[in-house]
Short mmCIF file of C-alpha atoms and ligand atoms in Angstrom, two decimals:
data_model
loop_
_atom_site.label_atom_id
_atom_site.label_comp_id
_atom_site.label_asym_id
_atom_site.label_seq_id
_atom_site.Cartn_x
_atom_site.Cartn_y
_atom_site.Cartn_z
CA UNK R 1 -0.15 -0.06 0.28
CA UNK R 2 1.29 3.72 -0.68
CA UNK R 3 0.78 5.95 1.91
CA UNK R 4 -0.06 9.94 0.81
CA UNK R 5 -0.90 12.46 3.13
CA UNK R 6 -3.13 15.79 1.74
CA UNK R 7 -2.83 19.30 3.53
CA UNK R 8 -5.99 21.46 2.76
CA UNK R 9 -9.69 19.83 3.14
CA UNK R 10 -11.36 22.80 1.14
CA UNK R 11 -12.33 22.05 -2.53
CA UNK R 12 -9.67 20.79 -4.34
CA UNK R 13 -8.47 18.49 -1.47
CA UNK R 14 -12.17 17.74 -0.79
CA UNK R 15 -12.21 15.89 -4.27
CA UNK R 16 -8.70 14.72 -4.13
CA UNK R 17 -9.98 12.19 -1.17
CA UNK R 18 -13.52 12.11 -3.28
CA UNK R 19 -11.42 10.47 -6.67
CA UNK R 20 -9.02 8.77 -4.80
CA UNK R 21 -12.30 6.75 -2.87
CA UNK R 22 -14.14 6.78 -6.39
CA UNK R 23 -11.63 5.42 -8.81
CA UNK R 24 -9.51 3.49 -5.95
CA UNK R 25 -9.50 -0.07 -8.42
CA UNK R 26 -8.53 2.43 -11.10
CA UNK R 27 -5.81 3.88 -9.96
CA UNK R 28 -5.10 0.52 -7.94
CA UNK R 29 -4.46 -0.58 -11.34
CA UNK R 30 -1.83 2.23 -12.42
CA UNK R 31 0.32 2.11 -9.77
CA UNK R 32 0.18 -1.51 -8.89
CA UNK R 33 -0.76 -1.35 -5.02
CA UNK R 34 -3.91 0.65 -3.09
CA UNK R 35 -3.11 4.41 -2.60
CA UNK R 36 -4.23 5.20 0.89
CA UNK R 37 -4.34 8.76 2.01
CA UNK R 38 -3.22 8.02 5.99
CA UNK R 39 -3.64 12.05 6.88
CA UNK R 40 -5.50 14.83 6.05
CA UNK R 41 -3.97 18.33 7.33
CA UNK R 42 -6.56 20.86 7.69
CA UNK R 43 -7.22 23.29 10.82
CA UNK R 44 -11.15 23.03 10.93
CA UNK R 45 -12.53 19.29 12.57
CA UNK R 46 -15.24 17.81 9.72
CA UNK R 47 -17.49 15.92 12.32
CA UNK R 48 -18.85 13.04 10.83
CA UNK R 49 -16.95 12.26 8.13
CA UNK R 50 -16.38 8.95 6.87
CA UNK R 51 -12.45 9.53 7.23
CA UNK R 52 -13.32 11.65 10.50
CA UNK R 53 -9.87 9.01 12.09
CA UNK R 54 -7.25 10.52 9.32
CA UNK R 55 -7.71 14.37 10.14
CA UNK R 56 -4.80 16.33 12.03
CA UNK R 57 -3.98 19.14 12.45
CA UNK R 58 -0.16 19.50 12.80
CA UNK R 59 2.63 19.05 10.04
CA UNK R 60 4.43 16.80 12.10
CA UNK R 61 2.74 13.27 12.03
CA UNK R 62 3.06 13.75 8.26
CA UNK R 63 6.78 14.39 8.49
CA UNK R 64 7.44 11.76 11.10
CA UNK R 65 6.01 9.07 9.04
CA UNK R 66 8.99 7.62 6.48
CA UNK R 67 6.02 5.60 4.93
CA UNK R 68 3.75 8.68 3.79
CA UNK R 69 5.72 9.06 -0.06
CA UNK R 70 4.02 11.30 -1.48
CA UNK R 71 2.43 14.65 0.01
CA UNK R 72 -0.49 16.99 -1.76
CA UNK R 73 -0.99 20.50 -1.12
CA UNK R 74 -4.18 22.32 -1.83
CA UNK R 75 -4.24 24.90 0.96
CA UNK R 76 -3.31 28.07 -1.06
CA UNK R 77 -0.91 30.53 -0.15
CA UNK R 78 2.73 30.83 0.21
CA UNK R 79 3.58 29.89 3.55
CA UNK R 80 2.98 28.12 5.81
CA UNK R 81 3.00 26.07 2.50
CA UNK R 82 6.58 26.71 1.46
CA UNK R 83 7.95 26.07 4.44
CA UNK R 84 6.22 22.61 5.19
CA UNK R 85 6.91 21.39 1.62
CA UNK R 86 10.59 22.06 1.56
CA UNK R 87 10.74 20.52 4.87
CA UNK R 88 8.04 17.58 3.43
CA UNK R 89 11.08 17.64 0.12
CA UNK R 90 14.08 17.47 2.46
CA UNK R 91 12.64 14.19 4.29
CA UNK R 92 12.69 13.00 0.85
CA UNK R 93 9.00 12.80 -0.16
CA UNK R 94 7.61 13.87 -3.48
CA UNK R 95 5.07 16.92 -3.69
CA UNK R 96 2.31 18.00 -5.70
CA UNK R 97 0.75 21.34 -5.60
CA UNK R 98 -2.38 22.78 -6.71
CA UNK R 99 -1.29 26.10 -5.07
CA UNK R 100 -0.82 28.62 -7.93
CA UNK R 101 0.51 31.52 -5.69
CA UNK R 102 3.38 29.15 -4.46
CA UNK R 103 4.67 27.70 -7.89
CA UNK R 104 4.61 31.37 -8.89
CA UNK R 105 6.75 32.87 -5.83
CA UNK R 106 8.82 30.09 -5.29
CA UNK R 107 8.60 27.52 -8.00
CA UNK R 108 12.23 28.09 -8.66
CA UNK R 109 13.06 26.96 -5.38
CA UNK R 110 11.04 24.39 -5.29
CA UNK R 111 12.25 22.57 -8.61
CA UNK R 112 15.72 22.79 -7.50
CA UNK R 113 15.36 21.15 -4.17
CA UNK R 114 12.93 18.10 -5.37
CA UNK R 115 16.12 17.86 -8.21
CA UNK R 116 18.71 18.08 -5.03
CA UNK R 117 16.62 15.38 -2.94
CA UNK R 118 16.01 12.64 -6.08
CA UNK R 119 12.12 13.85 -5.63
CA UNK R 120 8.86 14.62 -7.87
CA UNK R 121 7.67 18.72 -7.19
CA UNK R 122 4.64 18.23 -9.79
CA UNK R 123 1.71 21.14 -10.09
CA UNK R 124 -0.32 20.59 -13.28
CA UNK R 125 -3.59 21.78 -10.94
CA UNK R 126 -1.92 25.14 -10.97
CA UNK R 127 -2.76 25.92 -14.24
CA UNK R 128 -6.32 25.47 -16.23
CA UNK R 129 -7.80 23.40 -13.52
CA UNK R 130 -8.40 20.28 -14.83
CA UNK R 131 -6.55 20.88 -18.34
CA UNK R 132 -3.44 19.05 -18.92
CA UNK R 133 -1.06 21.92 -20.22
CA UNK R 134 2.12 22.25 -18.34
CA UNK R 135 3.13 18.40 -18.53
CA UNK R 136 2.66 18.75 -22.88
CA UNK R 137 4.49 22.38 -22.69
CA UNK R 138 7.40 20.96 -20.67
CA UNK R 139 7.33 17.48 -22.26
CA UNK R 140 5.32 17.39 -25.67
CA UNK R 141 5.95 20.59 -27.00
CA UNK R 142 9.84 20.29 -26.25
CA UNK R 143 11.26 20.88 -29.99
CA UNK R 144 9.85 23.95 -29.89
CA UNK R 145 10.78 27.28 -29.66
CA UNK R 146 8.03 28.91 -27.69
CA UNK R 147 6.75 32.14 -29.40
CA UNK R 148 3.40 32.83 -27.47
CA UNK R 149 1.29 30.58 -24.49
CA UNK R 150 -2.08 33.09 -24.27
CA UNK R 151 -5.10 31.74 -22.79
CA UNK R 152 -7.90 32.85 -19.92
CA UNK R 153 -6.49 31.51 -17.41
CA UNK R 154 -9.28 32.49 -14.79
CA UNK R 155 -12.30 30.18 -14.72
CA UNK R 156 -14.16 32.91 -12.33
CA UNK R 157 -13.89 35.85 -14.42
CA UNK R 158 -15.28 34.11 -17.09
CA UNK R 159 -18.02 32.77 -15.67
CA UNK R 160 -18.87 36.24 -14.60
CA UNK R 161 -18.31 37.72 -17.81
CA UNK R 162 -20.27 34.83 -19.83
CA UNK R 163 -22.85 35.44 -17.29
CA UNK R 164 -23.14 39.37 -17.20
CA UNK R 165 -22.69 39.96 -21.13
CA UNK R 166 -24.33 36.61 -22.60
CA UNK R 167 -27.24 36.32 -19.86
CA UNK R 168 -27.55 39.81 -18.29
CA UNK R 169 -26.52 39.04 -14.87
CA UNK R 170 -25.32 41.44 -12.34
CA UNK R 171 -21.73 41.32 -11.09
CA UNK R 172 -22.44 40.04 -7.79
CA UNK R 173 -24.88 37.87 -8.83
CA UNK R 174 -22.43 36.35 -11.08
CA UNK R 175 -19.61 36.57 -8.60
CA UNK R 176 -21.87 35.02 -5.64
CA UNK R 177 -22.52 32.06 -8.09
CA UNK R 178 -18.67 31.38 -9.04
CA UNK R 179 -18.16 31.42 -5.25
CA UNK R 180 -20.69 28.60 -4.41
CA UNK R 181 -19.59 26.52 -6.95
CA UNK R 182 -16.29 26.97 -5.52
CA UNK R 183 -14.79 28.20 -8.86
CA UNK R 184 -13.36 31.62 -6.81
CA UNK R 185 -10.53 32.29 -4.82
CA UNK R 186 -10.78 32.67 -0.73
CA UNK R 187 -10.90 36.64 -1.57
CA UNK R 188 -12.15 36.69 -4.94
CA UNK R 189 -10.18 39.98 -5.45
CA UNK R 190 -7.24 37.61 -6.50
CA UNK R 191 -9.29 36.61 -9.42
CA UNK R 192 -11.79 39.88 -10.49
CA UNK R 193 -8.07 41.95 -10.35
CA UNK R 194 -6.55 39.12 -12.36
CA UNK R 195 -3.76 38.72 -9.95
CA UNK R 196 -5.13 34.39 -10.18
CA UNK R 197 -4.35 34.87 -13.46
CA UNK R 198 -0.89 36.33 -13.53
CA UNK R 199 0.36 33.78 -11.34
CA UNK R 200 -1.00 31.35 -13.75
CA UNK R 201 0.42 33.50 -17.01
CA UNK R 202 3.96 33.99 -15.02
CA UNK R 203 4.03 29.66 -14.53
CA UNK R 204 3.49 29.22 -18.13
CA UNK R 205 5.90 31.53 -18.95
CA UNK R 206 8.53 30.20 -16.43
CA UNK R 207 8.29 26.70 -18.28
CA UNK R 208 8.04 28.15 -22.20
CA UNK R 209 11.40 30.45 -21.44
CA UNK R 210 12.99 28.75 -18.88
CA UNK R 211 13.71 31.68 -16.60
CA UNK R 212 11.38 32.05 -13.07
CA UNK R 213 8.63 35.21 -13.98
CA UNK R 214 7.59 37.14 -10.62
CA UNK R 215 3.66 38.17 -10.58
CA UNK R 216 4.46 41.25 -8.77
CA UNK R 217 6.83 42.38 -11.85
CA UNK R 218 3.82 41.89 -14.81
CA UNK R 219 1.16 43.99 -15.71
CA UNK R 220 -2.14 43.01 -14.39
CA UNK R 221 -4.87 44.50 -15.17
CA UNK R 222 -8.59 43.11 -13.53
CA UNK R 223 -12.30 43.12 -15.48
CA UNK R 224 -14.19 45.43 -13.19
CA UNK R 225 -14.01 48.38 -15.72
CA UNK R 226 -15.36 46.59 -19.01
CA UNK R 227 -19.03 47.73 -19.73
CA UNK R 228 -21.65 46.70 -21.38
CA UNK R 229 -20.72 49.05 -24.34
CA UNK R 230 -17.53 47.68 -24.45
CA UNK R 231 -18.94 44.63 -25.38
CA UNK R 232 -21.27 45.39 -27.29
CA UNK R 233 -19.25 47.33 -29.59
CA UNK R 234 -16.65 44.54 -29.62
CA UNK R 235 -19.85 42.01 -31.02
CA UNK R 236 -20.67 44.91 -33.67
CA UNK R 237 -16.58 45.00 -34.89
CA UNK R 238 -16.54 40.84 -34.95
CA UNK R 239 -15.65 39.81 -31.51
CA UNK R 240 -15.62 39.10 -27.90
CA UNK R 241 -13.54 40.87 -24.43
CA UNK R 242 -12.06 38.32 -22.27
CA UNK R 243 -9.70 38.47 -19.59
CA UNK R 244 -6.53 36.98 -21.17
CA UNK R 245 -2.70 36.01 -20.06
CA UNK R 246 -0.84 36.80 -22.36
CA UNK R 247 3.53 36.16 -22.90
CA UNK R 248 5.11 36.60 -25.65
CA UNK R 249 8.84 36.41 -27.33
CA UNK R 250 9.30 39.57 -28.23
CA UNK R 251 11.32 40.62 -31.09
CA UNK R 252 14.33 41.58 -29.33
CA UNK R 253 14.25 38.55 -27.30
CA UNK R 254 12.88 39.45 -24.26
CA UNK R 255 9.25 37.37 -22.87
CA UNK R 256 6.71 40.72 -22.45
CA UNK R 257 3.96 39.21 -19.98
CA UNK R 258 0.55 40.90 -19.56
CA UNK R 259 -2.92 40.05 -17.41
CA UNK R 260 -5.38 42.68 -19.36
CA UNK R 261 -9.15 42.38 -20.55
CA UNK R 262 -8.61 42.01 -24.41
CA UNK R 263 -10.26 42.39 -27.41
CA UNK R 264 -10.66 38.93 -28.87
CA UNK R 265 -11.50 38.63 -32.43
CA UNK R 266 -14.40 35.92 -33.35
CA UNK R 267 -12.16 33.98 -35.39
CA UNK R 268 -9.62 33.12 -32.62
CA UNK R 269 -10.80 29.98 -30.51
CA UNK R 270 -10.43 31.90 -27.79
CA UNK R 271 -13.41 34.18 -28.57
CA UNK R 272 -16.12 30.82 -27.78
CA UNK R 273 -14.59 29.87 -24.31
CA UNK R 274 -17.57 30.86 -22.29
CA UNK R 275 -18.37 29.69 -18.63
CA UNK R 276 -15.89 28.26 -16.12
CA UNK R 277 -14.12 27.20 -18.84
CA UNK R 278 -10.45 27.74 -20.04
CA UNK R 279 -7.90 27.25 -22.87
CA UNK R 280 -4.37 28.32 -23.53
CA UNK R 281 -3.23 28.41 -26.82
CA UNK R 282 0.23 28.06 -27.19
CA UNK R 283 2.63 28.75 -30.40
CA UNK R 284 6.10 26.74 -31.41
CA UNK R 285 8.40 28.05 -34.41
CA UNK R 286 7.48 24.07 -35.32
CA UNK R 287 4.01 23.13 -34.25
CA UNK R 288 2.51 26.58 -34.89
CA UNK R 289 0.00 27.35 -32.95
CA UNK R 290 -1.71 24.86 -30.04
CA UNK R 291 -5.11 24.91 -28.34
CA UNK R 292 -5.83 23.50 -24.63
CA UNK R 293 -9.57 23.60 -23.40
CA UNK R 294 -11.27 22.43 -20.69
CA UNK R 295 -12.66 23.17 -17.09
CA UNK R 296 -10.41 25.59 -15.39
CA UNK R 297 -11.69 25.70 -11.74
CA UNK R 298 -13.66 23.41 -9.74
CA UNK R 299 -13.40 20.92 -7.63
CA UNK R 300 -13.24 17.56 -9.79
CA UNK R 301 -12.06 18.66 -12.82
CA UNK R 302 -8.58 20.31 -10.10
CA UNK R 303 -7.90 17.13 -8.49
CA UNK R 304 -7.97 14.94 -11.37
CA UNK R 305 -4.63 16.87 -12.40
CA UNK R 306 -3.55 16.16 -8.73
CA UNK R 307 -4.22 13.02 -8.89
CA UNK R 308 -3.12 12.37 -12.29
CA UNK R 309 0.49 13.89 -11.01
CA UNK R 310 0.37 11.81 -8.13
CA UNK R 311 0.08 8.70 -10.20
CA UNK R 312 3.13 9.97 -12.15
CA UNK R 313 4.92 10.14 -8.66
CA UNK R 314 3.93 6.85 -7.74
CA UNK R 315 4.82 5.02 -10.89
CA UNK R 316 7.80 7.76 -12.24
CA UNK R 317 11.60 8.06 -11.85
CA UNK R 318 12.14 11.86 -10.30
CA UNK R 319 14.93 13.72 -12.40
CA UNK R 320 15.77 12.40 -15.22
CA UNK R 321 15.04 15.61 -17.01
CA UNK R 322 16.60 19.03 -16.35
CA UNK R 323 14.60 21.73 -14.58
CA UNK R 324 11.53 23.31 -15.77
CA UNK R 325 13.16 26.47 -15.21
CA UNK R 326 15.85 28.33 -13.21
CA UNK R 327 16.33 31.64 -11.02
CA UNK R 328 15.20 34.54 -12.35
CA UNK R 329 17.51 36.05 -15.33
CA UNK R 330 17.99 39.64 -14.98
CA UNK R 331 16.47 41.56 -18.25
CA UNK R 332 14.56 38.50 -19.22
CA UNK R 333 11.34 40.42 -18.44
CA UNK R 334 10.22 43.10 -21.49
CA UNK R 335 9.39 46.16 -19.46
CA UNK R 336 5.11 46.16 -20.43
CA UNK R 337 5.33 49.75 -21.65
CA UNK R 338 8.25 48.63 -24.56
CA UNK R 339 5.69 45.78 -25.96
CA UNK R 340 3.95 46.51 -28.93
CA UNK R 341 0.12 46.36 -28.86
CA UNK R 342 -2.66 47.68 -30.89
CA UNK R 343 -5.31 48.71 -28.85
CA UNK R 344 -9.43 49.40 -29.27
CA UNK R 345 -10.47 52.50 -27.93
CA UNK R 346 -13.62 54.24 -27.33
CA UNK R 347 -13.58 58.17 -27.02
CA UNK R 348 -16.17 60.70 -26.75
CA UNK R 349 -15.56 64.88 -27.35
CA UNK R 350 -13.12 64.64 -30.47
CA UNK R 351 -14.31 64.07 -34.08
CA UNK R 352 -11.99 61.38 -36.13
CA UNK R 353 -9.93 63.65 -37.38
CA UNK R 354 -9.28 65.01 -34.50
CA UNK R 355 -8.29 61.87 -33.40
CA UNK R 356 -6.37 60.94 -36.57
CA UNK R 357 -3.96 63.29 -35.05
CA UNK R 358 -2.87 61.37 -32.06
CA UNK R 359 -3.62 57.58 -33.87
CA UNK R 360 -2.13 57.90 -37.28
CA UNK R 361 -2.93 55.25 -39.02
CA UNK R 362 -5.61 53.68 -36.85
CA UNK R 363 -8.95 52.29 -38.20
CA UNK R 364 -12.01 53.82 -36.92
CA UNK R 365 -15.28 51.53 -36.58
CA UNK R 366 -18.97 52.03 -37.61
CA UNK R 367 -21.29 52.05 -34.52
CA UNK R 368 -24.46 54.34 -33.64
CA UNK R 369 -23.67 55.54 -29.74
CA UNK R 370 -23.77 59.55 -29.87
CA UNK R 371 -20.90 61.36 -29.02
CA UNK R 372 -18.42 58.61 -29.42
CA UNK R 373 -15.87 56.75 -31.78
CA UNK R 374 -14.55 53.98 -31.53
CA UNK R 375 -11.52 53.36 -33.20
CA UNK R 376 -8.49 50.10 -33.41
CA UNK R 377 -5.14 51.80 -32.97
CA UNK R 378 -1.94 50.57 -35.46
CA UNK R 379 0.68 49.12 -33.81
CA UNK R 380 2.71 51.03 -31.22
CA UNK R 381 4.61 50.53 -28.06
CA UNK R 382 1.99 50.52 -24.97
CA UNK R 383 4.22 53.85 -23.62
CA UNK R 384 3.32 55.35 -26.95
CA UNK R 385 0.09 54.45 -26.95
CA UNK R 386 -0.32 56.03 -23.34
CA UNK R 387 1.39 59.06 -24.25
CA UNK R 388 -1.17 59.37 -26.94
CA UNK R 389 -3.99 59.16 -24.59
CA UNK R 390 -3.10 61.68 -22.53
CA UNK R 391 -2.16 64.15 -25.10
CA UNK R 392 -5.99 63.53 -26.95
CA UNK R 393 -7.67 63.97 -23.43
CA UNK R 394 -5.41 67.47 -22.57
CA UNK R 395 -6.80 68.49 -25.80
CA UNK R 396 -10.60 67.92 -24.61
CA UNK R 397 -11.05 64.31 -26.01
CA UNK R 398 -12.24 61.46 -23.04
CA UNK R 399 -10.99 58.01 -23.43
CA UNK R 400 -13.89 56.39 -22.55
CA UNK R 401 -12.10 52.83 -22.90
CA UNK R 402 -8.85 51.23 -23.70
CA UNK R 403 -8.55 47.54 -24.50
CA UNK R 404 -5.72 45.51 -26.44
CA UNK R 405 -6.21 43.65 -29.16
CA UNK R 406 -5.33 39.81 -29.19
CA UNK R 407 -4.11 38.64 -32.42
CA UNK R 408 -5.32 36.01 -34.41
CA UNK R 409 -1.99 34.32 -34.77
CA UNK R 410 -3.17 31.61 -37.31
N1 LIG K 501 -10.19 30.57 -8.67
C1 LIG K 501 -9.55 30.15 -9.90
C2 LIG K 501 -10.14 30.44 -11.11
C3 LIG K 501 -9.27 28.72 -9.43
O1 LIG K 501 -11.12 30.72 -11.14
O2 LIG K 501 -9.61 29.99 -11.75
C4 LIG K 501 -8.57 27.52 -10.31
O3 LIG K 501 -7.22 28.52 -10.43
#
C-alpha cells in the first residue's frame, strides 16, 4: 500500500479524497498498489466525515512518518505551504500542489530542492484546473522555441463575463454563484483583479522561456472596468472581450508578459470559450498554434490534475530531465511600456479628424452611439499609446475605454 498525505480539506483537497475513493480500483491498477490518504491536514474539524480519524491539525505526524512518500498540497497561499513542502522534500517525500501562488513565487526554489533530493515537485493543477497543459508544454512541445502562450486562465472571471454579457446578470450575482460553485479564490479579489491569472501566466512563461517570472513584475489589470458598451462594440466589430494572460517572445528576445481584458476576434478560438472553461493557446516555431481547453476551476477537474500528478510521482523516476526552469534571469522580462500592441479605444469629445492626429494609421469602427467614436490603433508600444491618450485627453478628448487587441495568430 502507498501512503500519502493531503494538506487542506477545502474544495480541491476534498475532491482529491473523493477521486481516491471513487476511482480506487483504477488507481490501484495504474500504480500497482492501493493508495491511501493516511493523513488529511486541516485546522478545521469535520465531524461525521467517514475518514474523520485521518484528520490531523499539525504537519509533524506527516513529516515523521517515513512511509508517507507523497504529499499533496491544496491549502493555498505561500506560507506555511512553502516551509512545510520544503521540509517534506528534505525528508525525501515527493510533493504535488495545486497552489499557483506558491509555484509563481517559489517554483524555482522548490524545483531545485526536489532535484537535489531526487523527488518529484509537480503542479499540473496550478494552471487551467483540469486541463493538461504544463506537462505537454514541458514535454510534448520540447522540440519548439515557444513564441507565445496566451489564454483564458481564470474560470471565475470568464464565468462572470459570460453571465454578465451573455445573460444580463449583475456582477455581484455572477460572482456569488462562482463562489458557491467553488470556482473563486477565498478572496475573490485575486480573481477579479487578475492576480490569479497573472500567477498562472508566470508559471506558463517560466516553463516556456526557462526563467522564473514574478507576478509583481507583470502588468496586470482585472475585469472591473469592462462595460456592456465595450462588449456591444466588440460584437459589432466581430469579437468579444475576455480576460487574457499572455506571454510573448518579443523581437529583441525578451519575454513580454501581461494580464488584461483583451478584444478577441471571433476568428480566434479563445473567443468561443465560455463559463468556467479555460483555454490556453501555445504557439511554437515548429508546431504552429496548439490549443488546450477544458474546465479551468472546480473541485473534481482540479483534483483530477492533482491525482494525475500523484500517479506520475508513484510510478515514474524523478529527476530524469533538466529542471523545468531556473532562477529569474536579469533582463529576461520586457517592460510592459515597451511591448508592441494595438488598442481598441472609445473616445468622446473628439471627431475622427482630430483623433487621427493622435493615432495615425488608426481604423475607425462604425457604431450607432451618439457622441462617441471607436477606433483600433495602429501597432505601437504601450508607452506610446498611453502618451497619445494623455495628449488626446489634454486636448479635450475623453477616453471611455482602452482595450488591447489579441491577434489571431493563424
Ligand atoms: N479561482 C481560480 C479560477 C481557481 O477561478 O480559475 C482555479 O485556479
